[in-house]
Tab-separated table of N, CA, C and O and ligand atoms in Angstrom:
chain	number	residue	atom	x	y	z
A	1	MET	N	28.334	1.063	-5.001
A	1	MET	CA	27.968	1.526	-6.340
A	1	MET	C	26.458	1.666	-6.489
A	1	MET	O	25.715	0.769	-6.144
A	2	GLU	N	26.057	2.777	-7.001
A	2	GLU	CA	24.626	2.976	-7.277
A	2	GLU	C	24.242	2.209	-8.538
A	2	GLU	O	25.053	2.022	-9.439
A	3	THR	N	22.997	1.805	-8.600
A	3	THR	CA	22.541	1.055	-9.775
A	3	THR	C	21.879	1.983	-10.786
A	3	THR	O	20.797	1.725	-11.272
A	4	GLY	N	22.547	3.085	-11.077
A	4	GLY	CA	22.049	3.986	-12.115
A	4	GLY	C	20.842	4.791	-11.706
A	4	GLY	O	19.885	4.908	-12.450
A	5	THR	N	20.866	5.350	-10.478
A	5	THR	CA	19.755	6.187	-10.064
A	5	THR	C	19.908	7.582	-10.649
A	5	THR	O	20.937	8.226	-10.427
A	6	PRO	N	18.921	8.032	-11.396
A	6	PRO	CA	18.997	9.386	-11.971
A	6	PRO	C	18.823	10.440	-10.893
A	6	PRO	O	17.706	10.802	-10.542
A	7	ASN	N	19.922	10.912	-10.343
A	7	ASN	CA	19.854	11.844	-9.225
A	7	ASN	C	19.764	13.277	-9.733
A	7	ASN	O	20.661	14.079	-9.553
A	8	THR	N	18.662	13.576	-10.382
A	8	THR	CA	18.497	14.907	-10.949
A	8	THR	C	17.760	15.820	-9.971
A	8	THR	O	18.298	16.211	-8.970
A	9	SER	N	16.513	16.128	-10.247
A	9	SER	CA	15.745	16.951	-9.322
A	9	SER	C	14.882	16.064	-8.442
A	9	SER	O	14.421	15.021	-8.877
A	10	GLY	N	14.680	16.482	-7.202
A	10	GLY	CA	13.981	15.638	-6.250
A	10	GLY	C	12.535	15.373	-6.627
A	10	GLY	O	11.662	16.194	-6.404
A	11	THR	N	12.286	14.212	-7.199
A	11	THR	CA	10.917	13.878	-7.576
A	11	THR	C	10.319	12.859	-6.614
A	11	THR	O	9.197	12.984	-6.190
A	12	GLY	N	11.082	11.829	-6.266
A	12	GLY	CA	10.532	10.777	-5.416
A	12	GLY	C	10.789	11.046	-3.955
A	12	GLY	O	11.823	10.699	-3.434
A	13	THR	N	9.815	11.646	-3.291
A	13	THR	CA	10.010	11.924	-1.878
A	13	THR	C	9.150	11.022	-0.999
A	13	THR	O	9.643	10.382	-0.099
A	14	ALA	N	7.874	10.942	-1.302
A	14	ALA	CA	6.955	10.288	-0.373
A	14	ALA	C	6.604	8.862	-0.781
A	14	ALA	O	5.937	8.186	-0.050
A	15	ARG	N	7.008	8.432	-1.926
A	15	ARG	CA	6.591	7.109	-2.372
A	15	ARG	C	7.778	6.241	-2.730
A	15	ARG	O	8.005	5.914	-3.878
A	16	LEU	N	8.538	5.877	-1.740
A	16	LEU	CA	9.700	5.053	-2.003
A	16	LEU	C	9.309	3.588	-2.144
A	16	LEU	O	9.642	2.944	-3.108
A	17	SER	N	8.572	3.068	-1.159
A	17	SER	CA	8.220	1.651	-1.199
A	17	SER	C	6.727	1.445	-1.388
A	17	SER	O	6.243	0.339	-1.302
A	18	LEU	N	5.996	2.515	-1.624
A	18	LEU	CA	4.558	2.375	-1.820
A	18	LEU	C	4.248	1.865	-3.218
A	18	LEU	O	4.954	2.189	-4.159
A	19	PRO	N	3.196	1.088	-3.339
A	19	PRO	CA	2.743	0.717	-4.674
A	19	PRO	C	2.305	1.964	-5.428
A	19	PRO	O	1.877	2.933	-4.816
A	20	PRO	N	2.409	1.952	-6.749
A	20	PRO	CA	2.080	3.134	-7.550
A	20	PRO	C	0.633	3.569	-7.369
A	20	PRO	O	0.329	4.742	-7.397
A	21	VAL	N	-0.255	2.617	-7.177
A	21	VAL	CA	-1.659	2.946	-6.997
A	21	VAL	C	-2.151	2.298	-5.711
A	21	VAL	O	-1.826	1.153	-5.418
A	22	ARG	N	-2.894	3.056	-4.941
A	22	ARG	CA	-3.472	2.454	-3.735
A	22	ARG	C	-4.508	1.411	-4.160
A	22	ARG	O	-5.468	1.749	-4.849
A	23	PRO	N	-4.307	0.176	-3.757
A	23	PRO	CA	-5.226	-0.873	-4.168
A	23	PRO	C	-6.615	-0.667	-3.580
A	23	PRO	O	-6.759	-0.235	-2.446
A	24	THR	N	-7.617	-0.964	-4.382
A	24	THR	CA	-8.992	-0.823	-3.923
A	24	THR	C	-9.502	-2.170	-3.431
A	24	THR	O	-9.478	-3.145	-4.177
A	25	PRO	N	-9.941	-2.226	-2.182
A	25	PRO	CA	-10.470	-3.485	-1.673
A	25	PRO	C	-11.766	-3.876	-2.383
A	25	PRO	O	-12.568	-3.019	-2.741
A	26	VAL	N	-11.935	-5.172	-2.588
A	26	VAL	CA	-13.151	-5.669	-3.219
A	26	VAL	C	-14.253	-5.781	-2.163
A	26	VAL	O	-14.023	-6.296	-1.070
A	27	ASP	N	-15.423	-5.282	-2.531
A	27	ASP	CA	-16.507	-5.149	-1.563
A	27	ASP	C	-16.872	-6.443	-0.845
A	27	ASP	O	-16.951	-6.497	0.357
A	28	ASN	N	-17.115	-7.486	-1.598
A	28	ASN	CA	-17.641	-8.698	-0.979
A	28	ASN	C	-16.556	-9.713	-0.656
A	28	ASN	O	-16.803	-10.909	-0.647
A	29	CYS	N	-15.346	-9.227	-0.389
A	29	CYS	CA	-14.250	-10.123	-0.027
A	29	CYS	C	-13.862	-9.874	1.424
A	29	CYS	O	-13.530	-8.753	1.802
A	30	ASP	N	-13.925	-10.925	2.239
A	30	ASP	CA	-13.625	-10.778	3.661
A	30	ASP	C	-12.189	-10.343	3.902
A	30	ASP	O	-11.910	-9.528	4.779
A	31	VAL	N	-11.264	-10.886	3.116
A	31	VAL	CA	-9.849	-10.540	3.295
A	31	VAL	C	-9.619	-9.075	2.975
A	31	VAL	O	-8.970	-8.348	3.733
A	32	CYS	N	-10.160	-8.623	1.863
A	32	CYS	CA	-10.018	-7.215	1.481
A	32	CYS	C	-10.618	-6.306	2.546
A	32	CYS	O	-10.021	-5.295	2.917
A	33	THR	N	-11.792	-6.664	3.021
A	33	THR	CA	-12.459	-5.836	4.019
A	33	THR	C	-11.619	-5.738	5.287
A	33	THR	O	-11.432	-4.652	5.839
A	34	ALA	N	-11.087	-6.872	5.733
A	34	ALA	CA	-10.272	-6.881	6.941
A	34	ALA	C	-9.014	-6.043	6.754
A	34	ALA	O	-8.631	-5.267	7.635
A	35	LEU	N	-8.379	-6.197	5.593
A	35	LEU	CA	-7.159	-5.438	5.335
A	35	LEU	C	-7.450	-3.952	5.220
A	35	LEU	O	-6.673	-3.109	5.663
A	36	ALA	N	-8.611	-3.619	4.637
A	36	ALA	CA	-8.981	-2.213	4.504
A	36	ALA	C	-9.202	-1.589	5.871
A	36	ALA	O	-8.824	-0.434	6.107
A	37	VAL	N	-9.806	-2.358	6.784
A	37	VAL	CA	-10.015	-1.856	8.144
A	37	VAL	C	-8.670	-1.646	8.832
A	37	VAL	O	-8.427	-0.607	9.454
A	38	GLN	N	-7.777	-2.628	8.681
A	38	GLN	CA	-6.442	-2.496	9.278
A	38	GLN	C	-5.716	-1.280	8.716
A	38	GLN	O	-5.047	-0.533	9.443
A	39	ARG	N	-5.862	-1.082	7.415
A	39	ARG	CA	-5.177	0.041	6.766
A	39	ARG	C	-5.714	1.369	7.291
A	39	ARG	O	-4.961	2.292	7.570
A	40	ALA	N	-7.037	1.439	7.434
A	40	ALA	CA	-7.644	2.673	7.937
A	40	ALA	C	-7.199	2.958	9.372
A	40	ALA	O	-6.920	4.109	9.728
A	41	GLU	N	-7.114	1.900	10.169
A	41	GLU	CA	-6.684	2.079	11.557
A	41	GLU	C	-5.232	2.515	11.615
A	41	GLU	O	-4.857	3.410	12.385
A	42	ALA	N	-4.393	1.873	10.795
A	42	ALA	CA	-2.974	2.234	10.770
A	42	ALA	C	-2.804	3.683	10.329
A	42	ALA	O	-2.014	4.436	10.903
A	43	ARG	N	-3.577	4.070	9.323
A	43	ARG	CA	-3.483	5.425	8.792
A	43	ARG	C	-3.912	6.445	9.841
A	43	ARG	O	-3.291	7.488	10.007
A	44	SER	N	-4.989	6.103	10.572
A	44	SER	CA	-5.535	7.047	11.536
A	44	SER	C	-4.588	7.258	12.712
A	44	SER	O	-4.637	8.288	13.366
A	45	ARG	N	-3.717	6.278	12.981
A	45	ARG	CA	-2.762	6.467	14.071
A	45	ARG	C	-1.378	6.857	13.556
A	45	ARG	O	-0.411	6.904	14.309
A	46	GLY	N	-1.291	7.133	12.252
A	46	GLY	CA	-0.041	7.627	11.697
A	46	GLY	C	1.001	6.547	11.497
A	46	GLY	O	2.175	6.840	11.354
A	47	ASP	N	0.568	5.290	11.473
A	47	ASP	CA	1.502	4.180	11.301
A	47	ASP	C	1.638	3.871	9.810
A	47	ASP	O	0.985	2.983	9.277
A	48	TYR	N	2.506	4.632	9.147
A	48	TYR	CA	2.629	4.501	7.698
A	48	TYR	C	3.222	3.162	7.295
A	48	TYR	O	2.940	2.644	6.220
A	49	SER	N	4.044	2.603	8.170
A	49	SER	CA	4.639	1.294	7.875
A	49	SER	C	3.551	0.235	7.787
A	49	SER	O	3.495	-0.562	6.851
A	50	ALA	N	2.660	0.233	8.773
A	50	ALA	CA	1.570	-0.738	8.778
A	50	ALA	C	0.609	-0.473	7.618
A	50	ALA	O	0.081	-1.400	7.008
A	51	GLU	N	0.392	0.807	7.322
A	51	GLU	CA	-0.495	1.147	6.212
A	51	GLU	C	0.073	0.608	4.902
A	51	GLU	O	-0.651	0.039	4.078
A	52	THR	N	1.368	0.781	4.724
A	52	THR	CA	2.009	0.274	3.514
A	52	THR	C	1.933	-1.237	3.447
A	52	THR	O	1.684	-1.815	2.387
A	53	ASP	N	2.113	-1.889	4.607
A	53	ASP	CA	1.998	-3.340	4.635
A	53	ASP	C	0.628	-3.783	4.142
A	53	ASP	O	0.504	-4.735	3.370
A	54	CYS	N	-0.397	-3.093	4.602
A	54	CYS	CA	-1.760	-3.443	4.191
A	54	CYS	C	-1.950	-3.200	2.701
A	54	CYS	O	-2.585	-4.000	2.005
A	55	ASN	N	-1.398	-2.110	2.196
A	55	ASN	CA	-1.494	-1.839	0.759
A	55	ASN	C	-0.845	-2.961	-0.043
A	55	ASN	O	-1.395	-3.428	-1.041
A	56	VAL	N	0.329	-3.385	0.412
A	56	VAL	CA	1.036	-4.451	-0.291
A	56	VAL	C	0.234	-5.747	-0.227
A	56	VAL	O	0.092	-6.464	-1.223
A	57	GLU	N	-0.335	-6.019	0.945
A	57	GLU	CA	-1.106	-7.255	1.102
A	57	GLU	C	-2.359	-7.233	0.230
A	57	GLU	O	-2.713	-8.237	-0.393
A	58	ILE	N	-3.023	-6.094	0.205
A	58	ILE	CA	-4.227	-5.983	-0.634
A	58	ILE	C	-3.848	-6.144	-2.103
A	58	ILE	O	-4.503	-6.863	-2.853
A	59	ALA	N	-2.777	-5.479	-2.505
A	59	ALA	CA	-2.360	-5.547	-3.908
A	59	ALA	C	-1.983	-6.973	-4.295
A	59	ALA	O	-2.377	-7.467	-5.358
A	60	ALA	N	-1.242	-7.645	-3.425
A	60	ALA	CA	-0.815	-9.020	-3.724
A	60	ALA	C	-2.019	-9.951	-3.728
A	60	ALA	O	-2.165	-10.799	-4.601
A	61	HIS	N	-2.888	-9.790	-2.733
A	61	HIS	CA	-4.053	-10.649	-2.612
A	61	HIS	C	-5.045	-10.387	-3.738
A	61	HIS	O	-5.696	-11.315	-4.216
A	62	ALA	N	-5.128	-9.143	-4.182
A	62	ALA	CA	-6.101	-8.774	-5.201
A	62	ALA	C	-5.843	-9.484	-6.523
A	62	ALA	O	-6.738	-9.634	-7.343
A	63	GLU	N	-4.596	-9.945	-6.707
A	63	GLU	CA	-4.289	-10.661	-7.942
A	63	GLU	C	-4.995	-12.010	-7.992
A	63	GLU	O	-5.103	-12.622	-9.037
A	64	GLY	N	-5.476	-12.471	-6.843
A	64	GLY	CA	-6.193	-13.735	-6.811
A	64	GLY	C	-7.673	-13.610	-7.105
A	64	GLY	O	-8.383	-14.603	-7.187
A	65	HIS	N	-8.145	-12.375	-7.245
A	65	HIS	CA	-9.563	-12.161	-7.558
A	65	HIS	C	-9.850	-12.496	-9.014
A	65	HIS	O	-9.028	-12.263	-9.876
A	66	CYS	N	-11.033	-12.979	-9.252
A	66	CYS	CA	-11.451	-13.238	-10.635
A	66	CYS	C	-12.694	-12.413	-10.946
A	66	CYS	O	-13.556	-12.342	-10.112
B	101	ZN	ZN1	-9.953	-9.757	-1.607
């Protein structure tokens, strides 16, 4: 059973598990910088899975910033 997916016109193609907004790494944070480098490397080699992982990690970690 589907959980009420509105199967109308194809709108969601490329962003199934991606966060709605690409998280922006914080400049003076070592974790953000490292994740941003990993994300750039993953992106440059076409590894979208790893890129998404980095986005999720940055987004989750960014909630700890003050
Ligand atoms: Zn950070």
